[in-house]
Amino acid sequence: MTVIPTHTLAPGYEIPRLIKGGWQLAGGHGPVSADAAIADMMAFAEAGISAFDCADIYTGVEELIGAFLRAWRERHGPNAPAIRVHTKCVPDRDVLPMLTFAHIEALVDRSLRRLGVDTLDLVQLHWWDYAAPAWLDAAGHLATLQRAGKIRHIGLTNFDTAHVRAIVNAGVPVVSHQVQVSLLDRRALRDMAAYCREQGIGLLAYGALAGGFFHERWHGAAAPAEPLENRSLVKYRLIIDEFGGWDAFQRLLDQLATIAASHHTTIGAVAMRAVFDEPDVAAVIVGARHAAHLAATRAALDLTLHDHDRETLRALLAAAPGPTGDVYALERDPSGPHAGIMRYNLNTAGERVS
């Protein structure tokens, strides 16, 4: 069995370099069986993928992980191997102008209840609109809750470089930044990576498989027609457009297929390995929904790309026109297509947080 490599994200806090994502267990990706989801999480954890990523706005996912944690402790007893759970704090956009410490505390307390834990391992702050100036206060509120023992570590997600710098300069002990990184999207590997390296902040990369587009089913296929099957495909189809369009994506898939064939592996494994090999990426988050995907997910860990593989990919990516700008800049543009697919007010849609 492949040994899952680890990364020390902070002193005394080690994570596997492969993390199971939770977004695909939320409502936008089709029906979810709780029993099947828990069994799948059990299979991933038993295979050494012992960290799970979720968010307070992923409908039902914190509760599912909480149920899994109870099942894990029942199976392994008091000496159960450690499971890391990374969640997010995502205040609703409509709440941002009047956000207070009490609101952030209520969100954190709700995550504690849903997960059934005394302390949250890692809370990653997301902020929809920089025009609402309490983003720095919100990060400080998380630091206060960390000192109170409710949070072990603080991370960010989808901030640009200037705002990460401001939060760090304010004394908030940020240990990680979750950002989109793939062969299609290199935005986080520019100024952001350099700054985070300087500060000892690990990048937690999502989107390495582009929502499933890095797969043999799309190689040589026509561009998908609307409507797409799920929200992941909608999101990453837009990234393909930024990269240069469907024809440019097919040229990338051609190269990935050639590399994969030379290594007797898959397009997805090559795409993931390329992200693993980025020196500033601490871990890759993969939204493999079912345990049936476990072997394919782990295949990237057994793969070693040759120098000429990397050179081929580097030349192809250098010719791509985008995506451009800093982390999440395209997604923050209210007039752009990326913002048009966002759901900004999920946190209080089903229950009031005060």
Coordinates of C-alpha atoms in Angstrom, one line a residue:
M1 CA 0.0 0.0 0.0
T2 CA 1.3 3.5 -0.9
V3 CA 2.4 5.5 2.1
I4 CA 0.7 8.9 2.1
P5 CA 3.4 11.6 2.5
T6 CA 2.8 14.2 5.1
H7 CA 3.5 17.9 5.6
T8 CA 4.0 19.8 8.9
L9 CA 1.7 22.7 8.5
A10 CA 2.5 24.1 11.9
P11 CA 4.6 22.9 14.9
G12 CA 3.0 19.7 16.2
Y13 CA 0.4 19.7 13.4
E14 CA 1.0 17.2 10.6
I15 CA -1.3 16.6 7.7
P16 CA -1.3 14.1 4.8
R17 CA -0.4 15.7 1.5
L18 CA -3.6 14.3 0.0
I19 CA -6.8 15.7 1.6
K20 CA -10.3 14.5 0.8
G21 CA -12.5 17.4 -0.1
G22 CA -16.2 17.7 0.9
W23 CA -17.7 20.1 -1.6
Q24 CA -19.0 17.3 -3.8
L25 CA -21.0 15.9 -0.8
A26 CA -23.0 19.2 -0.7
G27 CA -26.3 19.6 -2.4
G28 CA -25.1 20.9 -5.8
H29 CA -23.7 17.6 -7.0
G30 CA -26.6 15.2 -6.8
P31 CA -28.2 13.1 -4.0
V32 CA -26.0 11.9 -1.2
S33 CA -26.5 8.8 0.9
A34 CA -25.3 9.5 4.4
D35 CA -24.4 5.8 5.0
A36 CA -22.5 5.6 1.8
A37 CA -20.7 8.9 2.4
I38 CA -19.6 7.8 5.9
A39 CA -18.4 4.4 4.5
D40 CA -16.4 6.2 1.8
M41 CA -14.8 8.5 4.4
M42 CA -13.9 5.4 6.4
A43 CA -12.2 3.9 3.4
F44 CA -10.2 7.0 2.7
A45 CA -9.1 7.3 6.3
E46 CA -8.1 3.6 6.5
A47 CA -6.0 4.2 3.4
G48 CA -4.1 7.0 5.2
I49 CA -5.9 10.0 3.7
S50 CA -6.8 11.1 7.2
A51 CA -7.7 14.8 6.6
F52 CA -11.0 16.1 5.4
D53 CA -11.9 19.5 4.1
C54 CA -15.3 21.1 4.4
A55 CA -17.1 24.4 5.1
D56 CA -20.0 25.7 7.1
I57 CA -21.8 26.5 3.8
Y58 CA -21.4 23.0 2.3
T59 CA -25.0 21.9 3.1
G60 CA -24.9 18.9 5.4
V61 CA -21.2 18.2 5.0
E62 CA -20.1 19.1 8.5
E63 CA -22.8 16.9 9.9
L64 CA -21.7 14.0 7.7
I65 CA -18.1 14.4 8.8
G66 CA -19.3 14.6 12.4
A67 CA -21.1 11.2 12.0
F68 CA -18.0 9.8 10.4
L69 CA -15.8 10.9 13.3
R70 CA -18.2 9.1 15.8
A71 CA -18.0 6.0 13.6
W72 CA -14.2 6.2 13.5
R73 CA -13.9 6.4 17.2
E74 CA -16.3 3.5 17.7
R75 CA -14.3 1.4 15.3
H76 CA -10.8 2.2 16.7
G77 CA -11.5 3.1 20.3
P78 CA -9.8 5.6 22.5
N79 CA -6.5 5.3 20.6
A80 CA -8.1 6.0 17.2
P81 CA -5.6 7.5 14.7
A82 CA -5.9 11.2 14.5
I83 CA -8.3 12.6 11.9
R84 CA -7.8 16.2 10.8
V85 CA -10.9 18.2 9.8
H86 CA -10.5 21.6 8.1
T87 CA -13.6 23.7 7.8
K88 CA -14.2 27.2 6.6
C89 CA -15.9 30.3 8.1
V90 CA -17.9 31.9 5.3
P91 CA -20.1 34.8 6.6
D92 CA -22.9 35.6 4.2
R93 CA -22.2 38.5 1.9
D94 CA -25.4 40.3 3.1
V95 CA -24.1 40.1 6.7
L96 CA -20.6 41.5 6.0
P97 CA -21.4 45.2 6.5
M98 CA -22.7 44.6 10.1
L99 CA -20.6 41.6 11.0
T100 CA -19.5 41.3 14.7
F101 CA -17.5 39.1 16.9
A102 CA -20.7 37.4 18.1
H103 CA -21.6 36.5 14.5
I104 CA -18.2 34.8 13.9
E105 CA -18.3 33.1 17.3
A106 CA -21.8 31.7 16.5
L107 CA -20.6 30.3 13.2
V108 CA -17.6 28.7 14.9
D109 CA -19.8 27.3 17.7
R110 CA -22.2 25.8 15.1
S111 CA -19.3 24.1 13.3
L112 CA -18.1 22.6 16.7
R113 CA -21.6 21.3 17.3
R114 CA -22.0 19.8 13.8
L115 CA -18.6 18.1 13.9
G116 CA -19.0 17.0 17.5
V117 CA -15.6 18.2 18.6
D118 CA -14.2 20.5 21.3
T119 CA -11.7 22.3 19.1
L120 CA -11.7 22.9 15.4
D121 CA -8.4 21.8 13.9
L122 CA -8.3 24.5 11.2
V123 CA -10.7 27.3 10.4
Q124 CA -10.2 29.0 7.0
L125 CA -11.8 32.4 6.6
H126 CA -13.4 33.3 3.3
W127 CA -14.6 36.9 2.6
W128 CA -16.9 37.8 -0.3
D129 CA -16.4 41.5 -0.7
Y130 CA -13.4 43.6 0.3
A131 CA -15.6 46.7 0.1
A132 CA -17.0 45.5 3.4
P133 CA -14.0 46.4 5.6
A134 CA -14.6 44.0 8.5
W135 CA -12.4 41.3 6.8
L136 CA -9.5 42.2 9.0
D137 CA -11.7 42.3 12.1
A138 CA -13.1 38.8 11.2
A139 CA -9.6 37.4 11.0
G140 CA -8.9 38.9 14.4
H141 CA -12.0 37.4 15.8
L142 CA -10.8 34.0 14.8
A143 CA -7.5 34.7 16.6
T144 CA -9.5 35.6 19.7
L145 CA -11.4 32.3 19.4
Q146 CA -8.1 30.5 18.9
R147 CA -6.9 31.9 22.2
A148 CA -10.1 30.8 23.8
G149 CA -9.4 27.2 22.7
K150 CA -12.2 26.8 20.2
I151 CA -9.8 26.8 17.2
R152 CA -6.4 25.1 16.9
H153 CA -5.1 26.8 13.7
I154 CA -6.2 29.6 11.4
G155 CA -6.2 29.6 7.7
L156 CA -7.5 31.7 4.8
T157 CA -9.1 30.8 1.5
N158 CA -9.3 32.7 -1.7
F159 CA -7.7 36.0 -0.5
D160 CA -5.5 38.0 -2.7
T161 CA -1.9 38.7 -1.8
A162 CA -2.4 42.2 -0.5
H163 CA -5.1 41.1 1.9
V164 CA -3.1 38.0 3.1
R165 CA -0.2 40.4 3.8
A166 CA -2.4 42.8 5.8
I167 CA -3.9 40.0 7.9
V168 CA -0.4 38.6 8.7
N169 CA 0.9 42.0 9.5
A170 CA -2.0 42.5 11.9
G171 CA -0.6 39.6 13.9
V172 CA -3.1 36.9 13.0
P173 CA -1.2 33.5 13.0
V174 CA -2.1 32.2 9.6
V175 CA -0.7 28.7 8.8
S176 CA -2.4 27.9 5.5
H177 CA -4.1 29.4 2.5
Q178 CA -6.5 27.3 0.4
V179 CA -6.4 28.3 -3.2
Q180 CA -7.2 27.0 -6.6
V181 CA -4.2 25.4 -8.3
S182 CA -4.1 23.3 -11.4
L183 CA -2.4 23.0 -14.8
L184 CA -5.2 25.3 -16.0
D185 CA -4.9 27.9 -13.1
R186 CA -1.5 29.1 -12.0
R187 CA -2.6 32.4 -10.4
A188 CA -1.6 31.3 -6.8
L189 CA 1.8 30.2 -7.9
R190 CA 3.0 33.8 -8.6
D191 CA 3.1 36.5 -6.0
M192 CA 1.0 34.6 -3.6
A193 CA 3.3 31.6 -3.5
A194 CA 6.3 33.8 -3.0
Y195 CA 4.7 35.6 -0.1
C196 CA 3.4 32.5 1.6
R197 CA 6.8 30.8 1.3
E198 CA 8.4 33.8 3.0
Q199 CA 5.8 33.6 5.8
G200 CA 5.8 29.8 6.3
I201 CA 2.2 29.6 5.1
G202 CA 1.3 26.3 3.3
L203 CA -0.8 26.4 0.2
L204 CA -3.7 23.9 0.3
A205 CA -4.5 23.4 -3.4
Y206 CA -8.0 22.6 -4.7
G207 CA -9.1 22.1 -8.2
A208 CA -6.2 20.0 -9.4
L209 CA -8.5 17.8 -11.4
A210 CA -10.6 20.8 -12.6
G211 CA -13.8 19.3 -11.3
G212 CA -13.2 16.1 -13.3
F213 CA -12.3 17.7 -16.7
F214 CA -8.8 16.1 -16.4
H215 CA -10.1 12.7 -17.4
E216 CA -10.0 10.5 -20.4
R217 CA -13.7 11.0 -21.1
W218 CA -12.9 14.6 -22.2
H219 CA -9.9 13.8 -24.3
G220 CA -10.9 14.3 -27.9
A221 CA -14.5 15.1 -26.9
A222 CA -16.5 18.0 -28.1
A223 CA -17.1 20.9 -25.7
P224 CA -19.9 20.0 -23.4
A225 CA -23.3 21.5 -24.0
E226 CA -25.4 23.3 -21.4
P227 CA -26.6 22.5 -18.9
L228 CA -23.6 20.8 -17.4
E229 CA -24.0 17.9 -15.0
N230 CA -23.0 19.6 -11.8
R231 CA -21.6 22.8 -10.3
S232 CA -18.0 21.7 -10.4
L233 CA -18.2 21.3 -14.2
V234 CA -19.8 24.7 -14.5
K235 CA -17.1 26.4 -12.4
Y236 CA -14.1 24.7 -14.2
R237 CA -15.6 25.1 -17.7
L238 CA -15.2 28.9 -17.1
I239 CA -11.5 28.3 -16.1
I240 CA -11.0 26.4 -19.3
D241 CA -12.3 29.4 -21.2
E242 CA -9.8 31.7 -19.3
F243 CA -7.0 29.2 -20.1
G244 CA -7.6 29.7 -23.8
G245 CA -10.8 27.8 -24.7
W246 CA -11.7 24.2 -25.5
D247 CA -9.2 23.8 -28.3
A248 CA -6.3 24.9 -26.0
F249 CA -7.6 22.5 -23.3
Q250 CA -7.6 19.7 -25.9
R251 CA -4.0 20.4 -26.7
L252 CA -3.2 20.1 -23.0
L253 CA -5.1 16.9 -22.8
D254 CA -3.1 15.6 -25.8
Q255 CA 0.1 16.1 -23.9
L256 CA -1.2 14.7 -20.7
A257 CA -2.5 11.6 -22.4
T258 CA 1.0 11.1 -24.0
I259 CA 2.7 11.5 -20.6
A260 CA 0.2 9.2 -18.9
A261 CA 0.7 6.5 -21.5
S262 CA 4.4 6.6 -21.0
H263 CA 4.0 6.1 -17.3
H264 CA 1.1 3.6 -17.6
T265 CA -1.2 5.8 -15.6
T266 CA -4.1 8.3 -16.1
I267 CA -4.5 11.9 -17.2
G268 CA -5.8 12.7 -13.8
A269 CA -2.8 11.2 -12.0
V270 CA -0.5 13.3 -14.2
A271 CA -2.5 16.5 -13.6
M272 CA -2.5 15.9 -9.8
R273 CA 1.2 15.0 -9.7
A274 CA 2.1 18.3 -11.4
V275 CA 0.4 20.1 -8.6
F276 CA 2.0 17.9 -5.9
D277 CA 5.4 18.8 -7.4
E278 CA 4.9 22.6 -6.9
P279 CA 7.2 23.4 -4.1
D280 CA 4.8 25.7 -2.3
V281 CA 1.9 23.3 -2.3
A282 CA 1.6 21.7 1.2
A283 CA -1.3 19.4 0.2
V284 CA -3.8 18.8 -2.6
I285 CA -7.5 18.6 -1.8
V286 CA -9.3 16.1 -4.1
G287 CA -13.1 16.0 -4.2
A288 CA -13.3 12.2 -4.9
R289 CA -16.9 11.6 -4.0
H290 CA -16.8 7.8 -3.8
A291 CA -14.3 5.3 -2.4
A292 CA -14.3 3.7 -5.9
H293 CA -12.1 6.7 -6.9
L294 CA -9.6 5.9 -4.1
A295 CA -7.1 3.9 -6.2
A296 CA -7.1 6.5 -9.0
T297 CA -6.7 9.3 -6.5
R298 CA -3.7 7.6 -4.9
A299 CA -2.1 6.8 -8.3
A300 CA -0.6 10.3 -8.4
L301 CA 1.5 9.5 -5.3
D302 CA 3.2 6.6 -7.1
L303 CA 4.1 8.7 -10.2
T304 CA 7.4 10.5 -10.8
L305 CA 7.3 12.8 -13.8
H306 CA 10.5 13.0 -15.9
D307 CA 12.2 16.3 -16.6
H308 CA 11.1 16.2 -20.2
D309 CA 7.5 15.7 -19.0
R310 CA 7.8 18.9 -17.0
E311 CA 9.5 20.8 -19.8
T312 CA 6.7 19.8 -22.3
L313 CA 4.0 21.0 -19.9
R314 CA 5.9 24.1 -19.0
A315 CA 6.1 25.2 -22.6
L316 CA 2.4 24.5 -23.2
L317 CA 1.3 26.4 -20.1
A318 CA 3.6 29.4 -21.0
A319 CA 1.5 29.9 -24.1
A320 CA -1.8 30.0 -22.3
P321 CA -3.4 33.5 -22.1
G322 CA -4.8 33.0 -18.6
P323 CA -6.3 32.9 -16.1
T324 CA -4.7 36.3 -15.2
G325 CA -4.5 38.4 -12.1
D326 CA -4.2 37.5 -8.4
V327 CA -6.0 34.8 -6.5
Y328 CA -9.8 34.9 -6.9
A329 CA -9.7 38.2 -8.7
L330 CA -11.8 36.9 -11.6
E331 CA -14.3 35.4 -9.2
R332 CA -14.7 38.7 -7.3
D333 CA -15.5 40.7 -10.4
P334 CA -19.3 41.3 -10.1
S335 CA -19.7 41.9 -13.8
G336 CA -17.9 38.7 -14.8
P337 CA -19.2 35.2 -15.5
H338 CA -17.4 33.6 -12.5
A339 CA -19.3 35.7 -10.0
G340 CA -22.5 34.8 -11.7
I341 CA -22.4 31.2 -10.5
M342 CA -21.7 32.1 -6.8
R343 CA -24.1 31.5 -4.0
Y344 CA -23.4 34.3 -1.5
N345 CA -25.8 33.8 1.3
L346 CA -25.9 30.1 2.2
N347 CA -25.0 30.3 5.8
T348 CA -28.2 31.7 7.2
A349 CA -30.5 30.3 4.5
G350 CA -31.7 27.5 6.7
E351 CA -31.1 28.8 10.2
R352 CA -30.5 32.1 11.9
V353 CA -27.1 32.9 13.2
S354 CA -27.0 35.8 15.6

